[in-house]
XYZ file of C-alpha atoms in Angstrom:
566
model
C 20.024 -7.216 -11.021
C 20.839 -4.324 -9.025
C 23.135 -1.503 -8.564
C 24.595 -1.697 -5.087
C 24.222 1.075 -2.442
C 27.936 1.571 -2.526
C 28.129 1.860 -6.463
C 25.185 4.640 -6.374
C 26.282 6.759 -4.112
C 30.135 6.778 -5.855
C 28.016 7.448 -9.276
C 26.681 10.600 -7.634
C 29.797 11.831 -6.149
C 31.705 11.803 -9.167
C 28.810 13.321 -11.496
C 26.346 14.728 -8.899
C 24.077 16.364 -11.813
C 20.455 14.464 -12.140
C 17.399 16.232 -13.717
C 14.770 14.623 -10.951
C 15.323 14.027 -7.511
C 12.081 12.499 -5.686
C 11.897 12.454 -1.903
C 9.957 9.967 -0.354
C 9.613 6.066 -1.368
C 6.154 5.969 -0.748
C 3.751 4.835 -3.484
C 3.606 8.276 -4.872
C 7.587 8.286 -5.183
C 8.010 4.331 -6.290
C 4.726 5.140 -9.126
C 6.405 8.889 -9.993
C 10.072 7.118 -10.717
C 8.689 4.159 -12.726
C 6.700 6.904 -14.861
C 10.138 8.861 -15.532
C 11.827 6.187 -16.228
C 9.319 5.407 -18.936
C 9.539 8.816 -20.548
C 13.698 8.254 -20.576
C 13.831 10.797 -17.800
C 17.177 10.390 -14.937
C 15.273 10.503 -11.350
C 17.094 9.136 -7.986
C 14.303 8.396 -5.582
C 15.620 8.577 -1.749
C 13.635 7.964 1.182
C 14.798 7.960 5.210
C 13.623 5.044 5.970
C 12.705 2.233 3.824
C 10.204 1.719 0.380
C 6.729 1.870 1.904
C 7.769 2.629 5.519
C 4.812 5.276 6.079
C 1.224 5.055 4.820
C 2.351 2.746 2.039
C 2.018 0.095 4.444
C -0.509 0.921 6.015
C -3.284 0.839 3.543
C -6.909 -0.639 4.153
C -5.190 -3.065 1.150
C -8.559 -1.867 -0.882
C -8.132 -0.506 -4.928
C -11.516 0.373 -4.665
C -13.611 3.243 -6.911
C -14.660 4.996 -3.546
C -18.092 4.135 -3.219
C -18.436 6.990 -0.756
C -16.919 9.906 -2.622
C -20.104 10.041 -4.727
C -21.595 11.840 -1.352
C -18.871 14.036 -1.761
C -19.443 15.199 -5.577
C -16.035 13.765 -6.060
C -17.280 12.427 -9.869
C -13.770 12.799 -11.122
C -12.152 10.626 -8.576
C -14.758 7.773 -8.441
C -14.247 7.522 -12.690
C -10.659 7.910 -12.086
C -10.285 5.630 -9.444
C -12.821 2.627 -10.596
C -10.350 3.215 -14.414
C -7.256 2.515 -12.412
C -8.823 0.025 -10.759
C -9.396 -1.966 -13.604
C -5.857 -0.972 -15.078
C -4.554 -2.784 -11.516
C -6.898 -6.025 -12.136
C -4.847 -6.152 -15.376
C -1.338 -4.420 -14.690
C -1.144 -6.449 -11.639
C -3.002 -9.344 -11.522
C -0.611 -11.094 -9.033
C -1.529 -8.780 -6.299
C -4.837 -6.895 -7.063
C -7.398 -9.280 -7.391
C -11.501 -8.833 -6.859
C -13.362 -8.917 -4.203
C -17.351 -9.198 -2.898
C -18.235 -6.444 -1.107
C -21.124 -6.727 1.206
C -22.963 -4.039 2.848
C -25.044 -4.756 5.284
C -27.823 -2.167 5.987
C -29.697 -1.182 9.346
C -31.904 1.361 7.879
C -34.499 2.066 5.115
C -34.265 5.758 4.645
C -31.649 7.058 6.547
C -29.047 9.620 5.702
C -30.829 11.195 2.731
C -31.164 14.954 3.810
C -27.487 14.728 5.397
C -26.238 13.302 1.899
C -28.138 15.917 0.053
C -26.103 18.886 2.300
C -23.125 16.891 1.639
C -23.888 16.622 -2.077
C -24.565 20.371 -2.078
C -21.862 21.371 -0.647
C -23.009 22.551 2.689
C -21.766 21.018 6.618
C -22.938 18.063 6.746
C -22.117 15.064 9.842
C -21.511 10.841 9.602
C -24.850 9.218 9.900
C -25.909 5.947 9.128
C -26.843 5.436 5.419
C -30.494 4.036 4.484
C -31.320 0.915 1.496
C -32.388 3.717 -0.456
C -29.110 5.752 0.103
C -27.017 2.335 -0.538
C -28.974 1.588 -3.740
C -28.511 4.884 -5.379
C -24.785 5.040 -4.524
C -24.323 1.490 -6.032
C -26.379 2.363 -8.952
C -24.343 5.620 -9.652
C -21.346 2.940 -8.839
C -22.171 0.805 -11.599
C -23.186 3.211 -14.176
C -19.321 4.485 -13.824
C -18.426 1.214 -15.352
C -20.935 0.967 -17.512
C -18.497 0.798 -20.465
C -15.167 -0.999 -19.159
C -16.978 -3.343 -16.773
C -14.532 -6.050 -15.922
C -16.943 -7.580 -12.335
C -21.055 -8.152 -11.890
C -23.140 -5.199 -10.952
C -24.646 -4.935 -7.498
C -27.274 -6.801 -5.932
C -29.967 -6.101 -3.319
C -30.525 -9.258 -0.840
C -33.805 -9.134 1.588
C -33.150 -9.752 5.601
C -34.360 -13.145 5.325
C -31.701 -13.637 2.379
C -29.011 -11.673 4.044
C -29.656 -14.217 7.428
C -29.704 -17.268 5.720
C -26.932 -16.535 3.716
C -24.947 -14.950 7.114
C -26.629 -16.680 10.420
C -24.024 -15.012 12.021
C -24.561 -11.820 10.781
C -26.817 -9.087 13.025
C -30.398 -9.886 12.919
C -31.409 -5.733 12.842
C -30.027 -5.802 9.429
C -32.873 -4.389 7.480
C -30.940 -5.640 3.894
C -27.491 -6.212 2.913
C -26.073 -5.250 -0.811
C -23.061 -7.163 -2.871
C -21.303 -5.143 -5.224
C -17.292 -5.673 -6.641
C -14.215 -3.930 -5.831
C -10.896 -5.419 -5.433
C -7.927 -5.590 -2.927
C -4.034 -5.989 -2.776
C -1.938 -8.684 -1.037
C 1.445 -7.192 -0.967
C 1.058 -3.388 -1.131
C 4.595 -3.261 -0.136
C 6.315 -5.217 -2.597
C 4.293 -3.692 -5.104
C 6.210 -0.477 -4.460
C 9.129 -2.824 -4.448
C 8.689 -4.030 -7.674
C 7.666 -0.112 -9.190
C 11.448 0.698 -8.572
C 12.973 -2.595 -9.950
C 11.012 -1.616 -13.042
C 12.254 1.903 -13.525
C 15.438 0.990 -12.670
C 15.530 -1.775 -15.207
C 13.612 0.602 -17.826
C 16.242 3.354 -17.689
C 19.517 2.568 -15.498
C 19.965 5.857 -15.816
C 17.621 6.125 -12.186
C 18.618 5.160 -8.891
C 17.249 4.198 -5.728
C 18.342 4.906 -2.065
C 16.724 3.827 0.703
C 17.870 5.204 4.803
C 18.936 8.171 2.714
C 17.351 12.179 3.650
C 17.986 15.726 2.805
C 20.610 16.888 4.890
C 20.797 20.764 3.546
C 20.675 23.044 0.309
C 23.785 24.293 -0.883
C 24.752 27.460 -1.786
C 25.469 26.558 -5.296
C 21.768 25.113 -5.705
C 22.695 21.581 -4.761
C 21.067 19.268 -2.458
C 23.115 17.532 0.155
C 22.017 14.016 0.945
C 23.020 11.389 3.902
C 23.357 7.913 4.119
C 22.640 6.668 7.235
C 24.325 3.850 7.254
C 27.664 5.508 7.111
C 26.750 8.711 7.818
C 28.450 9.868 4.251
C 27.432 12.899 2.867
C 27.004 13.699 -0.755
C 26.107 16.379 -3.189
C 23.631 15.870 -5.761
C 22.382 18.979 -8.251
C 18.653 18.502 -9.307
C 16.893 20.896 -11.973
C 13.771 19.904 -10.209
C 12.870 18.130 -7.070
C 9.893 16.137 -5.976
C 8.921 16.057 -2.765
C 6.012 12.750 -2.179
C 7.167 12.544 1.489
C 3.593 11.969 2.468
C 2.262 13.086 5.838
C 5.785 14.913 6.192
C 5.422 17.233 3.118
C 5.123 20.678 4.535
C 8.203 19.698 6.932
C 10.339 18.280 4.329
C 9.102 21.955 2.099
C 10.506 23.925 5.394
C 14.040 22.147 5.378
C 13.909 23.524 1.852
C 13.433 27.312 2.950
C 9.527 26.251 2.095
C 6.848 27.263 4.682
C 3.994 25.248 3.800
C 0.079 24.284 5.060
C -0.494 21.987 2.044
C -0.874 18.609 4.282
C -3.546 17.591 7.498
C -3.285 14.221 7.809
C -5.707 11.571 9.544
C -4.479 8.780 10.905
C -5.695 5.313 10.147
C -5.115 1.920 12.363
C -5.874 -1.312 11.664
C -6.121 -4.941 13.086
C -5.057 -8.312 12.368
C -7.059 -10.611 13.756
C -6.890 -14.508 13.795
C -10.559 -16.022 14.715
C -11.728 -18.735 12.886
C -15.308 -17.707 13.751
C -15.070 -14.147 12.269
C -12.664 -15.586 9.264
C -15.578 -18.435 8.366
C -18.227 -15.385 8.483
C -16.767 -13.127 5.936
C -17.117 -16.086 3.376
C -14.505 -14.698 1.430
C -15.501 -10.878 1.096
C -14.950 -8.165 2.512
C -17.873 -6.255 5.281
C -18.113 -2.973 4.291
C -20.325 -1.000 7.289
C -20.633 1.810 9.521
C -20.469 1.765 13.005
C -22.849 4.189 15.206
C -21.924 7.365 14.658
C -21.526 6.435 10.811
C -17.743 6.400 10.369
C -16.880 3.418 7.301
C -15.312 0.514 8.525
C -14.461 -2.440 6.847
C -13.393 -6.391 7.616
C -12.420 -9.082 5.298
C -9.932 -11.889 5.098
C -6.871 -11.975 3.944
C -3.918 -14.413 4.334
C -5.515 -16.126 6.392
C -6.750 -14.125 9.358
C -9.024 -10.990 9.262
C -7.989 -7.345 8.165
C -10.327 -4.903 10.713
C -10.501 -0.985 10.349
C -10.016 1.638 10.418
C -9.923 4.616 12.483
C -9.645 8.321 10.862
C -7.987 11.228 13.415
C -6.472 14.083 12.780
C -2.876 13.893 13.763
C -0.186 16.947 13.503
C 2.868 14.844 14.604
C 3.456 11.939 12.313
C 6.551 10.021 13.176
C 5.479 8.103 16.335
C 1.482 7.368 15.581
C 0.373 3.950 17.046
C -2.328 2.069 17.101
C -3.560 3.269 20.455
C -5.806 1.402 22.635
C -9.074 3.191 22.409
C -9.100 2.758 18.577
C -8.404 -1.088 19.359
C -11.758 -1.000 21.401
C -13.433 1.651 19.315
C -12.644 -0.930 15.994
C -13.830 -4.241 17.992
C -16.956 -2.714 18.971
C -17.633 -1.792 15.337
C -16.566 -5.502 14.455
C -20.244 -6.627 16.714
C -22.743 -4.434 15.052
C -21.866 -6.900 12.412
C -21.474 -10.079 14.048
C -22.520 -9.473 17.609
C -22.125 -12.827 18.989
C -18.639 -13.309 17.909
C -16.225 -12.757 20.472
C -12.731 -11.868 19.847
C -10.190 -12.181 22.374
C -7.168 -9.738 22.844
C -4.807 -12.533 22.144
C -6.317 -12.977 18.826
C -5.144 -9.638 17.798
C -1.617 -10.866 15.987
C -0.729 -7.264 14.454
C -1.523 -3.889 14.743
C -0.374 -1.030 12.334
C -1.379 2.492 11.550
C -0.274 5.169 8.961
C -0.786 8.826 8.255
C -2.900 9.960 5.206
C -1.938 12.711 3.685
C -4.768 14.471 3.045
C -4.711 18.309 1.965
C -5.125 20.643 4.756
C -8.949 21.363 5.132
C -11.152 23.053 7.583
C -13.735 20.318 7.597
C -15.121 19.346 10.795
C -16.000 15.880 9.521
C -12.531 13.882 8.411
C -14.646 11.619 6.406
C -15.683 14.642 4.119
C -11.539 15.918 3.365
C -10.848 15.028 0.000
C -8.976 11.631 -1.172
C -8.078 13.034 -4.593
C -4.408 14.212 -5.171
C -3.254 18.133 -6.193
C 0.396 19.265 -6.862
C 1.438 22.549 -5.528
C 4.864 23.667 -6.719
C 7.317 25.979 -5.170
C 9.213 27.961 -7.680
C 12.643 28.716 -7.058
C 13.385 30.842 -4.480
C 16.899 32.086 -2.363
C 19.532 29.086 -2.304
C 16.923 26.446 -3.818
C 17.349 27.185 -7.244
C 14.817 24.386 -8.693
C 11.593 24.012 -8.412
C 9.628 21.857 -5.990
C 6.626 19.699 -6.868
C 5.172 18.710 -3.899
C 2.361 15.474 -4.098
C -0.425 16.092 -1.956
C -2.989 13.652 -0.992
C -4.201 10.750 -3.649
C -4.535 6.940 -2.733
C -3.309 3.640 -3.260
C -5.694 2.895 -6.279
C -4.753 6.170 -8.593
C -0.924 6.081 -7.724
C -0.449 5.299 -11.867
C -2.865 8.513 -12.809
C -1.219 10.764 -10.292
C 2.601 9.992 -11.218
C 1.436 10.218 -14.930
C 0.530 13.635 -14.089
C 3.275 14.279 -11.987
C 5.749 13.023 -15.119
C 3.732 15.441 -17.476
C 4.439 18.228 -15.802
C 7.859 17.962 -15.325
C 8.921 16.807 -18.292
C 7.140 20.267 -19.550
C 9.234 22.091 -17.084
C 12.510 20.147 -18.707
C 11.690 21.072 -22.093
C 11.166 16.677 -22.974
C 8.412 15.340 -24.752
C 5.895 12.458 -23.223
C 6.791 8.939 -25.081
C 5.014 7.145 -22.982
C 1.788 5.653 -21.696
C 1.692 3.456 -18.648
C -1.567 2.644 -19.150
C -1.038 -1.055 -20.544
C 2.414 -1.503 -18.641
C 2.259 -4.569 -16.783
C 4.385 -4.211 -12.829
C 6.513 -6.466 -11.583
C 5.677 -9.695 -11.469
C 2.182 -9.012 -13.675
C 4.178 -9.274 -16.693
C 3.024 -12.382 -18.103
C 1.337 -13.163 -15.175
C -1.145 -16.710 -15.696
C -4.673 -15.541 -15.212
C -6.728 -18.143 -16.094
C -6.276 -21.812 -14.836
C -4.781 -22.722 -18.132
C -2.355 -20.242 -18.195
C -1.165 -21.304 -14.564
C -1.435 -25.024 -15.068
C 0.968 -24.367 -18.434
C 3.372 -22.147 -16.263
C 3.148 -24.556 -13.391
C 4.448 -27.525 -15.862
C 7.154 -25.082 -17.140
C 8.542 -24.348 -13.364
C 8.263 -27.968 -12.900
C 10.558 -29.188 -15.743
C 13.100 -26.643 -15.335
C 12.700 -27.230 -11.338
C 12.086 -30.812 -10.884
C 13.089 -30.415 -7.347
C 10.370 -27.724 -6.351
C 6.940 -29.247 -4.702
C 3.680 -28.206 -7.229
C 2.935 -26.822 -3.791
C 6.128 -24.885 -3.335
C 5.759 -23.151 -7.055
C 2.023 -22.240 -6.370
C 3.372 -20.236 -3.145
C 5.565 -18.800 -5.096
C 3.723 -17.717 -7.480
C 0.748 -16.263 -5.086
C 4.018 -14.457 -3.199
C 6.231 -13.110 -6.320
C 3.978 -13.500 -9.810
C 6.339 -14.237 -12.613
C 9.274 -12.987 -10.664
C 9.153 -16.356 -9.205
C 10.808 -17.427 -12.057
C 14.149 -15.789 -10.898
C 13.664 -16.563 -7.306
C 13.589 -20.343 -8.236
C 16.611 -20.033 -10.764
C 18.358 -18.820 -7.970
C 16.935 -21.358 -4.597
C 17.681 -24.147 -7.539
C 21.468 -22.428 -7.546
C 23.138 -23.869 -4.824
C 21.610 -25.825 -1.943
C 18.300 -24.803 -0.492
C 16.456 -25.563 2.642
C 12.984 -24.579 4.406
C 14.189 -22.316 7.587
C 13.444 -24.373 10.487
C 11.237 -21.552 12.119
C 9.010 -20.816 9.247
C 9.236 -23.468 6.520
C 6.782 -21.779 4.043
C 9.939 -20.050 2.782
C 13.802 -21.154 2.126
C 17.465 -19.978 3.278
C 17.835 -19.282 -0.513
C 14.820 -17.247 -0.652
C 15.512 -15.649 1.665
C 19.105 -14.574 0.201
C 17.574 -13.492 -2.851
C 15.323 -10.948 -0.986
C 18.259 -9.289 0.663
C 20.393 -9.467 -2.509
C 18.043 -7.643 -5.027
C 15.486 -6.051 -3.148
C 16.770 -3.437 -1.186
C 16.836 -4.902 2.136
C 18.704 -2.932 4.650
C 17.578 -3.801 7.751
C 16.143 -7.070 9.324
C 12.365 -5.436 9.900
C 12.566 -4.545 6.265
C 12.523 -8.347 5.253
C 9.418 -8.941 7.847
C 7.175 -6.161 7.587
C 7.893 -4.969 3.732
C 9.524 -7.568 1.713
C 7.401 -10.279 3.207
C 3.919 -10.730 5.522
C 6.036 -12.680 8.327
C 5.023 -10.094 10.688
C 1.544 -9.447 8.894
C 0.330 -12.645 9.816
C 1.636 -13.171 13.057
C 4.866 -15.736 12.482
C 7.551 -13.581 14.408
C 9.213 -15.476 16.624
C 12.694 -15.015 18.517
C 13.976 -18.565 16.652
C 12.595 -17.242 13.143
C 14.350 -13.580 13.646
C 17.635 -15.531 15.039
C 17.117 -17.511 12.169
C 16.762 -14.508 9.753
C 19.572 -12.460 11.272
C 22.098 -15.366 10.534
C 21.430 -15.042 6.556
C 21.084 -11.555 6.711
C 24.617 -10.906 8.155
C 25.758 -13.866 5.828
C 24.813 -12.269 2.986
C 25.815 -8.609 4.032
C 29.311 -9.929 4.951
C 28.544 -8.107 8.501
C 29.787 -10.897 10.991
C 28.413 -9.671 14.427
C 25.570 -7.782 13.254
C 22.887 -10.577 14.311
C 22.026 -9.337 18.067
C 21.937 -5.158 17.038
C 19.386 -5.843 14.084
C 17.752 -8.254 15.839
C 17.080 -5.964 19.375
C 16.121 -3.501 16.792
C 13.176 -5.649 15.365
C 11.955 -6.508 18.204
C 11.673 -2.930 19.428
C 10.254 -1.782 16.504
C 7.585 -4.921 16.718
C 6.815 -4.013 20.016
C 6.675 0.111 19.583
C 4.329 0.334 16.335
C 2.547 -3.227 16.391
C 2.324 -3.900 19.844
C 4.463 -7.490 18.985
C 5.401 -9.433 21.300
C 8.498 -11.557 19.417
C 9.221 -14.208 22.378
């Protein structure tokens, strides 16, 4: 299904020529290569660590319009984000689905004036936001939609609806407000899947992951490393694309670039498992501010409760963590809401944080930098002899418009035409993807006959994990003999194997934090990643390697998520 890492890097030293390199694997990078690929373009996407190692994983997991942008007179975002939105609900109905947003509201009036500054233009500061703020916002909201609305409009519900409804909810709540966005499950295999795609579009593009820019050359090439071998290798771009993120001006610099085009925030989450707090959110998400009016949000999702976020400016992004203070700082937000829920440290199963890469801005208030995405480009200058597009800012929900942009312009700059529109292109494991319960009992009863072995159970899981790409994953557990692991028997040895196989995995914390929600949702243990490490050195043919990847798991677990893997 895939090229090997071996068989792509002897492609490129023996014809290093390629019209599109991309730096980064991010969501920018993974969307940017699947669009090339579509227009019959040659792009090898690289990354130093692994797909979805930075920010990628460490969205709020919203595809949301950006309710809050409106404040910002950031029109042209909220219509381009609530379009891709719906293009997700469709494209990628396996992992986007929609979600009940509640609001709940402490205030009648407040934050007019300061939204009016804001709206204007002029310095404005995070206050709370009044009913009559809320309801204007949702009405502008819904009038976006007005003519591809795919979810209800808003509603307004009175305090003695929002308490009945929520007893657990605050009683200072003045009013609460519903309205419809949506959210991801697997933001990292989504980015996953982007590159199978491309690479299955045109095999023409290639994929390396634990691979960076090592130097220019004098002859305009690029030299790359693997880091697993340390091998170094020449490739010769006409253009290159640099969607490293939060790392963007230093990745320019290393390119005889000096840059200011990034100031990133950084943004840290919780997992939480509390039964309480899970029951509360009745299925949707808590969208609120806490006291000095930063958003924060709560809802559930796989079965425990996603809190956040934080939003501080960082200047050093490789070794952010989710610090203490912003654990406090995000549980005290968590009881304006419910205030006589009490969560215990030991409820707190993950932590995880990531850099946005926001364009640098002067504004005093991080809330008020910009979420929509630019390209600045860096014309060819002393050894670099191509051109650098570097992809600044944007979020999870427009990756598709951005790299469609992205694509446009260099395929201008390579003298190609546009053939085609990713608008209606299904990802992944959304092609074909059962939406109705019809459709799903049908492909259930297909699985079944060609798997008679497989639990109805067992094919839902799979389904809710892979979408139709579960139909591969079962030809190949129903390949050989199959067993649940013994630590963790929601998945199989063989499933396992087919993870590592054909989807990149190159390390043992790829197959836990990226690949899969093992760490997500708290299931780490030392048996499960002894477990793990046996089929991953199997499968690798690396005899031995079991007690290195494994030490380096745990350290990583313990570094960036505060995991304790015992």
């Amino acid at each position: 299904m895939t090229r090997s890492r071996s068989e792509t890097i002897a492609r490129f030293q023996s014809q290093p020529e390629i019209p599109v390199l991309i730096l980064g694997a991010g969501i920018n990078g993974a969307g940017l290569l699947r669009e090339l690929a579509l227009q019959g373009i040659d792009a090898l996407l690289v990354d130093k660590s692994d797909i979805a190692a930075g920010a990628s994983s460490a969205p709020s997991r919203m595809i949301h319009g950006g309710l809050r942008y409106l404040e910002n007179r950031e029109t042209r975002l909220v219509r381009e984000s609530l379009k891709e939105r719906n293009l997700l609900l469709r494209n990628a109905p396996h992992y986007v689905k929609p979600l009940a947003t509640t609001i709940p509201i402490f205030h009648r009036t407040s934050g007019i004036f300061n939204a009016m500054k804001v709206f204007l233009g002029l310095k404005g500061k995070s206050v709370n936001r009044g009913a009559l703020l809320v309801k204007i916002g949702l009405t502008a909201y819904d009038w976006y939609t007005r003519r591809h609305r795919m979810m209800p409009k808003h509603r307004l519900w009175s305090k003695a609806e929002s308490l009945r409804h929520r007893p657990a909810l605050n009683p200072a709540v003045v009013a609460t407000a519903t309205y419809y966005d949506a959210w991801i499950s697997y933001p990292e295999r989504l980015c996953v899947e982007l590159v199978n795609d491309a690479l299955e579009i045109n095999p023409q593009c290639a994929f390396l992951n634990y691979c960076s820019l090592a130097q220019l050359t004098p002859n305009g090439g690029v030299v790359l490393q693997d880091h697993l071998t340390g091998e170094a290798f020449e490739v010769k771009p006409e253009v290159v694309v640099n969607a490293t993120g939060a790392w963007i001006d230093q990745t320019n610099l290393a390119m005889e670039g000096k840059t200011s085009f990034v100031g990133g925030t950084k943004g840290s989450h919780l997992v939480i498992n509390n039964r309480e707090l899970y029951e509360a959110t009745q299925g949707q998400m808590l969208f609120y501010e806490n006291a000095e009016g930063r958003i924060c949000i709560l809802f559930p999702i796989h079965g425990n409760v996603l809190v956040g976020s934080t939003d501080v400016r960082i200047d050093q992004p490789d070794k952010v963590v989710c610090e203490q203070w912003e654990v406090e700082y995000m549980l005290e937000s968590v009881k304006q809401v419910f205030p006589s829920i009490d969560i215990k440290p030991s409820e707190i199963i993950f932590r995880f944080t990531g850099v946005r890469p926001l364009p640098h801005s002067g504004a005093t208030v991080t809330a008020q930098i910009s979420r929509d995405h630019t390209i600045q480009t860096l014309p060819p200058a002393g050894k670099r002899r191509f051109p650098v597009y570097s992809l600044v800012g944007g979020k999870w929900t427009t990756f598709r418009a951005f790299s469609a942009i992205a694509a446009s312009q260099i395929a201008a700059y390579l003298n190609v035409p546009v053939i085609a529109d990713s608008e209606q292109t299904p990802i992944g494991g959304g092609k074909g993807f059962p939406t109705t319960d019809l459709a799903k009992d049908e492909w259930l009863a297909k699985m079944k006959r060609l798997h008679p072995a497989l639990a109805d159970q067992r094919l839902e899981e799979l389904l809710a994990r892979y979408g139709t790409t579960a139909e591969a994953v079962c030809d190949f557990c129903g390949a050989d003999e199959d067993r649940p692991l013994h630590a963790l028997p929601d998945y199989t040895c063989r499933e396992i194997e087919f993870l590592i196989r054909f989807e990149y995995v190159v390390h043992l914390d790829d197959l836990i934090l990226r690949r899969t929600v093992m760490a997500f949702t708290g299931a780490v243990s030392r048996p499960l990643l002894e477990e793990l490490a046996t089929i991953f050195a199997s499968v690798k043919g690396m005899p031995g390697i079991e007690a290195q990847e494994i030490a380096r798991t745990i350290t990583i677990l313990q570094q960036k998520h505060q995991v304790n893997s015992n």
